[in-house]
Coordinates of C-alpha atoms in Angstrom, one line a residue:
M125 CA 23.5 118.8 141.6
A126 CA 26.0 121.5 142.2
S127 CA 28.6 118.9 143.0
S128 CA 28.0 117.0 139.8
E129 CA 28.3 120.2 137.8
R130 CA 31.6 121.0 139.5
S131 CA 32.8 117.5 138.7
K132 CA 31.8 117.9 135.1
M133 CA 33.6 121.2 134.8
E134 CA 36.7 119.8 136.4
K135 CA 36.7 116.9 133.9
E136 CA 36.3 119.5 131.0
D137 CA 39.2 121.6 132.4
R138 CA 41.5 118.5 132.6
A139 CA 40.5 117.5 129.1
I140 CA 41.4 121.0 127.9
E141 CA 44.8 120.8 129.7
V142 CA 45.5 117.4 128.2
G143 CA 44.5 118.6 124.8
A144 CA 46.8 121.7 125.2
V145 CA 49.7 119.6 126.3
K146 CA 49.1 117.2 123.4
S147 CA 48.8 120.1 121.0
R148 CA 52.1 121.6 122.3
S149 CA 53.7 118.2 122.0
E150 CA 52.6 117.7 118.5
S151 CA 53.6 121.2 117.6
L152 CA 57.0 120.7 119.2
N153 CA 57.5 117.4 117.3
K154 CA 56.4 119.0 114.1
D155 CA 59.0 121.8 114.6
V156 CA 61.7 119.3 115.4
N157 CA 60.8 117.2 112.4
G158 CA 60.5 120.3 110.3
E159 CA 64.0 121.3 111.2
K160 CA 65.3 117.9 110.4
D161 CA 63.5 117.9 107.1
E162 CA 64.8 121.3 106.3
Q163 CA 68.3 120.3 107.1
H164 CA 67.9 117.2 105.0
E165 CA 66.8 119.3 102.0
H166 CA 70.0 121.4 102.0
T167 CA 73.2 120.3 100.3
L168 CA 76.0 119.0 102.5
D169 CA 79.0 120.2 100.5
G170 CA 78.7 123.9 101.5
S171 CA 77.1 125.2 98.3
V172 CA 74.8 128.2 98.5
D173 CA 72.0 129.6 96.3
A174 CA 72.0 132.9 94.4
R175 CA 71.2 134.8 97.7
G176 CA 74.0 133.3 99.6
R177 CA 71.7 130.9 101.7
P178 CA 72.4 127.2 102.0
A179 CA 71.3 125.6 98.8
A180 CA 68.0 123.7 98.9
K181 CA 68.1 120.4 96.9
G182 CA 64.6 120.7 95.5
K183 CA 65.0 124.3 94.4
T184 CA 68.5 124.5 93.1
G185 CA 71.0 122.5 91.2
G186 CA 70.5 119.0 89.9
W187 CA 69.9 118.0 86.2
V188 CA 67.6 121.0 85.6
A189 CA 70.5 123.4 86.1
A190 CA 73.1 121.1 84.6
A191 CA 71.0 120.6 81.4
L192 CA 71.0 124.4 80.8
L193 CA 74.8 124.4 81.2
L194 CA 75.2 121.5 78.8
V195 CA 73.2 123.3 76.1
N196 CA 75.1 126.4 76.9
Q197 CA 78.4 124.5 76.4
G198 CA 77.2 123.0 73.1
L199 CA 76.2 126.4 71.7
A200 CA 79.3 128.2 72.9
T201 CA 81.5 125.5 71.4
L202 CA 79.6 125.8 68.1
A203 CA 80.3 129.5 68.1
F204 CA 84.0 129.2 69.0
F205 CA 84.8 126.5 66.4
G206 CA 82.7 128.4 63.8
V207 CA 85.6 130.9 63.9
G208 CA 88.5 128.7 64.8
V209 CA 88.0 125.8 62.3
N210 CA 88.5 128.0 59.2
L211 CA 90.5 130.9 60.7
V212 CA 93.6 129.9 58.7
L213 CA 91.5 130.1 55.5
F214 CA 90.2 133.5 56.4
L215 CA 93.7 134.8 56.9
T216 CA 94.9 133.5 53.6
R217 CA 91.9 134.3 51.4
V218 CA 90.6 137.5 53.0
L219 CA 93.7 139.0 54.6
Q220 CA 96.1 137.6 52.0
Q221 CA 98.6 136.1 54.4
N222 CA 100.9 133.3 53.1
N223 CA 100.4 129.8 54.5
A224 CA 103.3 130.0 57.0
D225 CA 102.3 133.3 58.5
A226 CA 98.6 132.2 58.7
A227 CA 99.6 129.0 60.4
N228 CA 101.8 130.8 62.9
N229 CA 99.0 133.4 63.7
V230 CA 96.5 130.6 64.3
S231 CA 98.9 128.9 66.6
K232 CA 99.5 132.1 68.6
W233 CA 95.8 132.7 68.8
T234 CA 95.1 129.1 69.9
G235 CA 97.9 129.3 72.5
T236 CA 96.4 132.6 73.8
V237 CA 93.1 130.8 74.4
Y238 CA 94.7 128.4 76.7
I239 CA 96.7 131.1 78.5
F240 CA 93.5 133.0 79.2
S241 CA 92.0 129.8 80.6
L242 CA 94.5 130.1 83.5
V243 CA 93.5 133.7 83.9
G244 CA 89.8 132.8 84.1
A245 CA 90.5 129.9 86.5
F246 CA 92.5 132.3 88.8
L247 CA 89.8 135.0 88.9
S248 CA 87.1 132.4 89.5
D249 CA 88.8 130.6 92.4
S250 CA 90.2 133.7 94.0
Y251 CA 87.7 136.6 93.7
W252 CA 84.7 136.4 91.3
G253 CA 83.4 132.9 91.8
R254 CA 82.4 130.6 88.9
Y255 CA 79.0 132.1 88.0
K256 CA 80.3 135.7 87.7
T257 CA 83.4 134.6 85.8
C258 CA 81.4 132.6 83.3
A259 CA 78.9 135.5 82.8
I260 CA 81.6 138.2 82.3
F261 CA 83.7 136.2 79.9
Q262 CA 80.7 135.1 77.9
V263 CA 79.7 138.7 77.4
I264 CA 83.3 139.4 76.2
F265 CA 82.9 136.4 73.9
V266 CA 79.7 137.7 72.4
I267 CA 81.2 141.2 71.9
G268 CA 84.2 139.7 70.1
L269 CA 82.0 137.6 67.8
G270 CA 79.7 140.5 67.1
L271 CA 82.6 142.8 66.3
L272 CA 84.1 140.2 64.0
S273 CA 80.8 139.7 62.1
L274 CA 80.2 143.4 61.8
S275 CA 83.8 144.2 60.6
T276 CA 83.6 141.3 58.1
Y277 CA 80.3 142.6 56.7
L278 CA 81.4 146.3 56.5
F279 CA 84.9 146.3 55.2
L280 CA 86.9 143.1 55.3
L281 CA 85.1 141.4 52.4
K282 CA 86.3 143.7 49.6
P283 CA 85.4 143.5 46.7
S284 CA 82.0 142.0 47.3
G285 CA 82.0 138.2 46.8
C286 CA 85.6 137.7 47.7
G287 CA 86.9 135.2 50.2
R288 CA 86.3 132.1 48.1
E289 CA 88.9 129.6 47.1
H290 CA 89.8 131.4 43.8
L291 CA 88.8 135.0 44.5
L292 CA 91.0 136.7 47.0
C293 CA 90.1 140.0 48.7
G294 CA 91.9 143.3 48.3
P295 CA 94.4 145.0 50.7
H296 CA 93.2 146.3 54.0
S297 CA 94.2 149.3 56.1
S298 CA 96.0 149.1 59.4
M299 CA 92.8 150.2 61.2
E300 CA 90.7 147.4 59.5
L301 CA 93.4 144.9 60.5
G302 CA 93.5 146.3 64.0
V303 CA 89.7 145.9 64.4
F304 CA 90.0 142.3 63.1
Y305 CA 92.7 141.3 65.5
L306 CA 90.9 143.1 68.4
S307 CA 87.8 141.0 67.7
V308 CA 89.5 137.6 67.4
Y309 CA 91.5 138.2 70.6
L310 CA 88.4 139.2 72.4
I311 CA 87.0 135.9 71.3
A312 CA 90.1 134.1 72.6
L313 CA 89.8 136.0 75.9
G314 CA 86.1 135.3 76.3
N315 CA 86.3 131.6 75.4
G316 CA 89.5 131.0 77.3
G317 CA 88.2 132.6 80.5
Y318 CA 84.9 130.9 80.3
Q319 CA 85.9 127.3 79.3
P320 CA 87.6 126.0 82.4
N321 CA 84.9 127.4 84.7
I322 CA 81.8 126.1 83.0
A323 CA 82.7 122.4 83.4
T324 CA 83.4 123.0 87.1
F325 CA 80.3 125.1 87.6
G326 CA 78.2 122.3 86.1
A327 CA 79.8 119.9 88.5
D328 CA 78.9 122.3 91.3
Q329 CA 75.2 121.6 90.7
F330 CA 75.5 118.1 92.2
D331 CA 76.2 117.5 95.9
E332 CA 79.1 115.0 96.0
E333 CA 78.3 114.2 99.7
D334 CA 74.9 112.8 98.5
P335 CA 75.4 109.3 96.9
R336 CA 72.8 109.8 94.3
E337 CA 73.9 113.3 93.3
G338 CA 77.5 112.1 93.5
H339 CA 76.8 109.5 90.8
S340 CA 75.1 112.1 88.7
K341 CA 78.1 114.4 89.0
V342 CA 80.4 111.7 87.6
S343 CA 77.9 111.2 84.6
F344 CA 77.8 115.0 84.0
F345 CA 81.4 115.1 82.8
S346 CA 80.7 112.5 80.1
Y347 CA 77.6 114.5 78.9
F348 CA 79.6 117.7 79.1
Y349 CA 82.3 116.3 76.8
L350 CA 79.5 115.0 74.5
A351 CA 77.9 118.4 74.3
L352 CA 81.3 119.9 73.4
N353 CA 81.8 117.4 70.6
L354 CA 78.3 117.9 69.2
G355 CA 78.8 121.6 69.1
S356 CA 82.1 121.2 67.2
L357 CA 80.5 118.7 64.8
F358 CA 77.9 121.3 63.7
S359 CA 80.5 124.0 63.2
N360 CA 83.0 121.7 61.4
T361 CA 80.3 120.6 59.0
F362 CA 77.6 123.2 58.3
L363 CA 79.5 126.4 59.2
G364 CA 82.7 125.1 57.8
Y365 CA 80.9 124.4 54.5
F366 CA 79.5 127.9 54.3
E367 CA 82.8 129.6 55.1
D368 CA 84.7 127.4 52.7
K369 CA 82.3 128.7 50.0
G370 CA 83.1 132.3 50.9
M371 CA 80.0 133.0 53.0
W372 CA 82.1 134.3 55.9
T373 CA 79.5 136.9 57.1
L374 CA 76.8 134.2 57.4
G375 CA 79.1 131.9 59.3
F376 CA 80.3 134.5 61.7
W377 CA 76.8 135.9 62.3
A378 CA 75.6 132.3 63.0
S379 CA 78.4 131.9 65.6
A380 CA 77.6 135.3 67.2
G381 CA 73.9 134.3 67.4
S382 CA 74.8 130.9 68.9
A383 CA 76.9 132.6 71.6
L384 CA 74.2 135.1 72.4
V385 CA 71.6 132.4 72.8
A386 CA 74.1 130.5 75.0
L387 CA 74.5 133.6 77.2
L388 CA 70.8 134.2 77.5
L389 CA 70.2 130.5 78.5
F390 CA 73.0 130.8 81.1
L391 CA 71.4 134.0 82.6
Y392 CA 68.0 132.4 82.5
G393 CA 69.1 129.7 84.9
T394 CA 70.5 132.1 87.5
P395 CA 67.9 131.4 90.3
R396 CA 68.5 127.7 89.9
Y397 CA 72.3 127.5 90.2
R398 CA 74.3 126.4 93.2
H399 CA 77.4 128.4 94.0
F400 CA 80.6 128.1 96.0
R401 CA 82.1 131.2 97.4
P402 CA 85.6 132.2 96.2
V403 CA 88.3 131.6 98.8
G404 CA 90.9 134.3 98.0
N405 CA 94.2 134.3 96.2
P406 CA 95.7 130.8 96.2
L407 CA 99.2 132.1 95.4
S408 CA 99.5 133.8 98.7
R409 CA 98.4 130.7 100.6
V410 CA 101.0 128.6 98.7
C411 CA 103.7 131.2 99.5
Q412 CA 102.8 131.2 103.2
V413 CA 103.2 127.4 103.4
V414 CA 106.6 127.5 101.7
V415 CA 107.9 130.5 103.8
A416 CA 106.6 129.0 107.1
A417 CA 108.1 125.6 106.4
S418 CA 111.4 127.2 105.4
R419 CA 111.6 129.2 108.6
K420 CA 111.3 126.0 110.7
W421 CA 113.7 123.8 108.7
R422 CA 115.9 123.3 111.7
L423 CA 113.1 122.3 114.1
L424 CA 112.5 118.7 115.1
I425 CA 108.9 117.7 114.5
P426 CA 107.0 114.4 115.4
L427 CA 107.3 111.8 112.6
E428 CA 103.8 110.7 113.1
G429 CA 102.3 114.0 112.2
H430 CA 100.4 114.5 115.4
D431 CA 99.7 117.9 117.0
L432 CA 99.7 119.8 113.8
Y433 CA 97.8 123.0 113.8
E434 CA 94.3 123.3 112.4
V435 CA 91.7 126.0 112.9
E436 CA 88.5 125.4 114.8
A437 CA 85.3 125.1 112.9
K438 CA 84.1 128.4 114.2
E439 CA 87.3 130.2 113.1
A440 CA 88.0 131.5 109.6
S441 CA 90.5 129.2 107.9
A442 CA 93.1 130.2 105.3
A443 CA 90.6 129.3 102.6
A444 CA 87.3 130.4 104.2
G445 CA 84.3 128.3 103.1
S446 CA 86.5 125.3 102.1
R447 CA 86.1 121.8 103.6
K448 CA 89.0 120.7 105.8
I449 CA 91.6 118.4 104.3
L450 CA 92.9 115.6 106.5
H451 CA 96.6 115.2 107.0
T452 CA 98.5 112.8 104.6
H453 CA 102.0 111.5 104.6
G454 CA 104.5 112.6 102.0
F455 CA 106.2 116.0 101.4
K456 CA 107.1 115.9 105.1
F457 CA 109.0 119.1 104.9
L458 CA 105.8 121.1 104.3
D459 CA 104.3 119.7 107.5
R460 CA 106.7 122.0 109.4
A461 CA 104.5 124.9 108.4
A462 CA 101.7 123.5 110.6
F463 CA 104.0 122.6 113.5
V464 CA 103.3 125.0 116.4
D465 CA 106.3 127.0 117.8
P466 CA 104.6 129.0 120.6
G467 CA 107.5 131.4 121.0
N468 CA 107.5 132.6 117.3
D469 CA 104.2 131.7 115.7
F470 CA 101.9 134.2 117.4
V471 CA 101.9 138.0 117.7
I472 CA 100.5 140.2 120.4
R473 CA 97.7 142.6 119.2
E474 CA 97.0 146.0 120.7
D475 CA 94.3 144.6 122.9
M476 CA 96.9 142.2 124.3
S477 CA 95.3 139.2 122.6
S478 CA 97.4 136.8 120.6
A479 CA 97.0 136.1 116.9
R480 CA 98.5 133.6 114.5
D481 CA 101.2 134.9 112.1
P482 CA 100.1 133.3 108.7
W483 CA 103.7 133.5 107.5
R484 CA 104.9 131.4 110.4
L485 CA 102.1 129.0 111.1
C486 CA 99.6 127.6 108.6
P487 CA 96.6 125.2 109.2
I488 CA 97.1 121.7 108.0
T489 CA 94.4 122.2 105.5
Q490 CA 96.4 124.9 103.9
V491 CA 99.5 122.7 103.8
E492 CA 97.5 119.9 102.3
E493 CA 96.3 122.2 99.5
L494 CA 99.9 122.6 98.3
K495 CA 100.5 118.9 98.7
C496 CA 97.4 118.2 96.4
V497 CA 98.8 120.5 93.7
L498 CA 102.2 118.9 93.9
R499 CA 100.7 115.4 93.6
L500 CA 98.7 116.4 90.6
I501 CA 101.6 117.8 88.6
P502 CA 103.2 114.3 87.7
I503 CA 99.8 113.0 86.6
W504 CA 99.3 116.2 84.5
L505 CA 102.7 115.9 82.9
T506 CA 102.0 112.3 81.8
T507 CA 98.9 113.4 79.9
I508 CA 100.8 115.8 77.6
I509 CA 102.0 113.0 75.3
Y510 CA 98.4 111.9 74.8
S511 CA 97.6 115.4 73.7
V512 CA 100.4 115.1 71.1
V513 CA 98.6 112.1 69.7
F514 CA 95.2 113.9 69.8
T515 CA 96.5 116.9 67.9
Q516 CA 97.5 114.6 64.9
M517 CA 93.8 114.4 64.1
A518 CA 93.8 118.0 63.0
S519 CA 97.1 118.0 61.3
L520 CA 98.8 114.8 60.0
F521 CA 95.6 112.8 59.7
V522 CA 94.2 115.5 57.4
E523 CA 97.4 115.6 55.3
Q524 CA 97.3 111.8 55.1
G525 CA 93.7 111.9 54.0
A526 CA 94.4 114.5 51.3
A527 CA 97.0 112.1 49.8
M528 CA 94.4 109.3 49.5
N529 CA 91.5 108.7 47.2
T530 CA 88.8 111.1 48.5
N531 CA 86.1 110.1 45.9
V532 CA 83.5 107.8 47.4
A533 CA 80.4 106.9 45.4
G534 CA 80.9 109.9 43.2
F535 CA 81.2 112.4 46.1
R536 CA 84.4 114.1 47.2
I537 CA 85.0 113.8 51.0
P538 CA 87.0 116.7 52.4
P539 CA 89.8 115.3 54.4
A540 CA 89.1 117.5 57.4
S541 CA 85.5 116.3 57.6
M542 CA 86.7 112.8 58.5
S543 CA 86.9 114.2 62.1
A544 CA 83.1 113.6 62.1
F545 CA 83.9 109.9 62.8
D546 CA 85.9 110.9 65.9
I547 CA 82.8 112.8 67.2
V548 CA 80.5 109.9 66.4
S549 CA 82.9 107.6 68.2
V550 CA 82.9 109.9 71.2
A551 CA 79.1 109.8 71.4
L552 CA 79.0 106.0 71.0
F553 CA 81.6 105.2 73.5
I554 CA 80.2 107.6 76.1
F555 CA 76.9 105.7 76.0
F556 CA 78.7 102.4 75.8
Y557 CA 80.8 103.1 78.9
R558 CA 77.9 104.6 81.0
R559 CA 75.3 102.1 80.0
L560 CA 77.2 98.8 79.5
L561 CA 80.9 98.8 80.5
S562 CA 80.6 100.7 83.8
P563 CA 77.7 98.6 85.3
L564 CA 79.5 95.4 84.2
V565 CA 82.8 96.4 85.8
S566 CA 80.9 97.5 89.0
R567 CA 79.3 94.1 89.3
L568 CA 82.6 92.2 88.6
R569 CA 84.6 94.3 91.1
R570 CA 81.7 94.7 93.5
D571 CA 82.4 98.4 93.6
P572 CA 79.8 100.9 92.5
R573 CA 82.4 103.2 91.1
G574 CA 83.5 100.8 88.4
L575 CA 86.8 102.0 87.0
T576 CA 88.5 104.9 88.8
E577 CA 89.5 108.1 87.0
L578 CA 93.1 107.1 86.8
Q579 CA 92.3 103.6 85.5
R580 CA 90.2 105.1 82.7
M581 CA 93.0 107.5 81.8
G582 CA 95.3 104.5 81.6
V583 CA 92.9 102.8 79.2
G584 CA 92.8 106.0 77.1
L585 CA 96.6 105.8 76.7
V586 CA 96.3 102.1 75.6
I587 CA 93.7 103.0 73.0
A588 CA 95.9 105.9 71.8
V589 CA 98.7 103.5 71.2
M590 CA 96.3 101.4 69.1
A591 CA 95.2 104.5 67.2
M592 CA 98.8 105.4 66.2
L593 CA 99.5 101.8 65.2
S594 CA 96.4 101.9 63.0
A595 CA 97.4 105.2 61.4
G596 CA 100.9 103.9 60.7
T597 CA 99.5 100.6 59.2
V598 CA 97.2 102.6 56.9
E599 CA 100.1 104.8 55.8
V600 CA 102.1 101.7 54.9
Y601 CA 99.4 100.4 52.7
R602 CA 98.8 103.9 51.3
L603 CA 102.4 104.1 50.1
K604 CA 102.0 100.7 48.5
H605 CA 99.0 102.0 46.5
V606 CA 100.6 105.2 45.2
C607 CA 99.3 106.0 41.7
S608 CA 102.6 106.9 40.1
G609 CA 101.1 107.5 36.7
C610 CA 98.4 109.9 37.9
D611 CA 98.6 113.6 37.6
D612 CA 98.2 114.3 41.3
D613 CA 100.4 111.3 42.2
D614 CA 98.0 110.4 45.0
S615 CA 97.4 107.0 46.4
S616 CA 94.5 104.9 45.2
L617 CA 93.7 103.7 48.7
S618 CA 90.3 105.0 49.8
I619 CA 90.2 107.7 52.5
L620 CA 87.6 105.5 54.3
W621 CA 90.5 103.4 55.5
Q622 CA 91.2 106.2 58.0
I623 CA 87.9 105.5 59.8
P624 CA 89.5 103.1 62.4
Q625 CA 92.1 105.6 63.5
Y626 CA 89.5 108.3 64.0
M627 CA 87.2 106.0 65.8
L628 CA 90.1 104.8 68.1
I629 CA 91.0 108.5 68.9
G630 CA 87.4 109.2 69.8
A631 CA 87.3 106.1 72.1
S632 CA 90.5 107.2 73.8
E633 CA 89.1 110.7 74.4
V634 CA 86.2 109.2 76.3
F635 CA 88.5 107.4 78.7
M636 CA 91.3 110.0 78.8
Y637 CA 89.8 113.5 78.6
V638 CA 86.5 112.7 80.4
G639 CA 88.5 110.8 83.1
Q640 CA 90.9 113.7 83.3
L641 CA 88.1 116.2 83.8
E642 CA 86.6 114.1 86.6
F643 CA 90.0 113.4 88.2
F644 CA 91.2 117.0 88.4
N645 CA 87.8 118.2 89.6
S646 CA 87.5 115.6 92.4
Q647 CA 91.2 115.8 93.5
A648 CA 91.6 119.6 93.4
P649 CA 91.0 121.4 96.7
D650 CA 87.8 123.3 97.1
G651 CA 89.6 126.6 96.5
L652 CA 91.2 125.4 93.2
K653 CA 88.5 123.6 91.3
S654 CA 88.6 125.8 88.3
F655 CA 92.4 125.5 88.2
G656 CA 91.9 121.8 88.0
S657 CA 89.8 122.2 84.9
A658 CA 92.3 124.6 83.4
L659 CA 95.0 121.9 83.7
C660 CA 93.1 119.9 81.2
M661 CA 93.2 122.7 78.7
T662 CA 96.9 123.5 79.2
S663 CA 97.6 119.8 78.6
I664 CA 96.1 120.2 75.1
S665 CA 98.1 123.4 74.6
F666 CA 101.4 121.8 75.6
G667 CA 100.5 118.9 73.4
N668 CA 100.3 121.2 70.4
Y669 CA 103.7 122.8 71.2
V670 CA 105.4 119.4 71.9
S671 CA 103.9 118.0 68.6
S672 CA 105.3 121.0 66.7
L673 CA 108.7 120.6 68.4
L674 CA 108.7 116.8 67.7
V675 CA 108.0 117.2 64.0
T676 CA 110.8 119.8 63.8
I677 CA 113.3 117.5 65.5
V678 CA 112.3 114.5 63.4
M679 CA 112.7 116.5 60.2
E680 CA 116.0 117.9 61.3
I681 CA 117.3 114.4 61.9
T682 CA 115.7 112.5 58.9
A683 CA 115.9 115.2 56.1
R684 CA 119.6 115.4 55.4
G685 CA 121.3 115.6 52.1
E686 CA 119.0 114.3 49.4
R687 CA 116.8 112.5 51.8
P688 CA 113.3 114.2 52.0
G689 CA 112.7 113.2 55.6
W690 CA 109.7 111.4 57.2
I691 CA 107.2 114.1 56.6
P692 CA 108.1 116.0 53.4
V693 CA 105.8 118.2 51.3
N694 CA 105.1 115.3 49.0
L695 CA 104.1 112.5 51.5
N696 CA 104.6 109.8 48.8
K697 CA 108.3 110.4 49.1
G698 CA 108.4 110.2 52.9
H699 CA 107.8 107.8 55.7
M700 CA 105.0 109.3 57.8
D701 CA 104.3 105.7 59.0
R702 CA 107.5 105.8 60.9
F703 CA 106.5 109.0 62.7
Y704 CA 103.2 107.3 63.7
F705 CA 105.0 104.3 65.0
L706 CA 107.4 106.7 66.9
L707 CA 104.4 108.3 68.5
A708 CA 103.0 104.8 69.4
S709 CA 106.3 104.0 71.1
L710 CA 106.4 107.3 73.0
T711 CA 102.8 106.8 74.2
A712 CA 103.7 103.3 75.3
A713 CA 106.6 104.6 77.3
D714 CA 104.4 107.4 78.7
L715 CA 101.9 104.7 79.8
V716 CA 104.6 103.1 81.9
A717 CA 105.4 106.5 83.5
F718 CA 101.7 107.1 84.0
V719 CA 101.2 103.8 85.8
A720 CA 104.1 104.5 88.1
C721 CA 102.8 108.0 88.9
A722 CA 99.3 106.7 89.4
R723 CA 100.5 104.0 91.9
W724 CA 102.4 106.6 93.8
Y725 CA 99.4 109.0 93.9
K726 CA 97.4 109.4 97.1
C727 CA 93.8 110.7 96.9
I728 CA 92.7 113.8 98.7
K729 CA 91.0 113.1 102.0
L730 CA 88.3 115.6 102.9
E731 CA 86.8 115.8 106.4
G732 CA 83.4 114.0 106.4
R733 CA 83.9 112.1 103.2
H734 CA 84.1 108.5 104.4
S735 CA 83.8 106.8 101.1
G736 CA 86.8 108.5 99.6
D737 CA 89.2 108.1 102.5
E738 CA 90.4 104.7 101.5
E739 CA 89.9 105.0 97.8
N740 CA 92.3 103.0 95.7
S741 CA 92.8 105.1 92.6
N742 CA 95.9 103.2 91.4
V743 CA 96.0 101.8 87.9
Q744 CA 96.2 98.1 88.2

């Protein structure tokens, strides 16, 4: 009996041991699987959450965060254009400036916005990061709008009720003018510093190393541009109407309120955002590469590009936190900066250890950063002519419409409001491309990407040529229908004939500007993403300057003696159609240059991104 009890107890002990081993095994498997699951839930592109920890996919980023930023962009754009769209009228009616001075002041103000975009991009990439930069410049933006609204209400609209078309305001003191210019340039600083960063920050919410999120990231830029256009549509129509009627205070307060709501929405999403750490001053990194390569210009280096210096994963690179960029051929001279010269590239510290001299030896990733920027410049230059075409929508298109029959079914259509057809076209073609054209091209090419960014930009240039041909053709027919016996000497051709040229411009924007945003964001190194977005804004800025220069040159050549020139004050005596056809020709020539640059261009190759290594981004 005792023996049977001992046997029974031994069996129970063995069962307990087996159970313990099984429990430990299950616990170990659970821990291992848990670690795997936890790793799988984190982003793979190096983004972090608000506390600096690796960003968890389920808790950060995605369309929840992106939707807040899209609404933020729409409201901020509404606020900005609520001031910018009628600023020239405010200067003439309220501050009593003549047309030439008002136009020059608006041009200077607009140019300042784009200059500040480079400042915002530099601070974001180098020191503050995109979230902090967006927040700070949005606060400045709200302060500027609030100051403008308050100053307009308190002392700029004197006497009461002035500011309408036929009731000008009285003179203002230098202090009042100083407050006004302070407020509008605070608006320029705030919007300029914020604008290039918000697009990139929105793209940061999607992990491009994840195929599903990478696809959403591409779609984000289309919806971002749509949000921008919808915001400007509201300001160009409703706010523009109120301000044209002299209700400046109401329009400015509405803009300030919209900017404040945008800021609060942005701050509300703080726990949800994904972030990339700033990587330091890019100018010093560029200078180090140039200096290091110049110091080794006499050295013979392997043609194959082997044995070039790169830091280990555990070491801090020149751009800490950035993904490594693989070596590419081209700009061979710069490779000298990464060629190791043991006798000169290292210095001896006090503890007798050796350290790399960054002005003599640079990692290949740092060298490739400069190569990426150099490859982007030709592409950027070929987009400026397109921006010249785009700017005509706010200048010559409006003047052309003003010389046409603006009465439709008993209503007068303001020529500037025809830009609403451009915005409608943008919305339609964004959905047309994303829902119909892109899936169709993907199936035909058996490539899930459909058209590459550069190919879409090329399509945008083709449509821009068509837009200029359409505008020139309408102008030819407008001149044929000039009402010579009428008091205003305008054409009897309806302003609705302008719809095709506005619709074509909108379609070209979807391919050019959306493709441009995607291209510069994807091809810029990790430490220069905001700079890539700023390139898009500077393209528009240079387009304005080139357009003004081109008009001046054309008038200098064509307006000689008694000839009024192509674009005189009275358009019925000129030939603006020839100017449109000239732009079509220049854009066609620019398309040829763009194709050549696109075929030469080599995509950035990031370590660990297999799908993009062999990407063919050429326009074919």
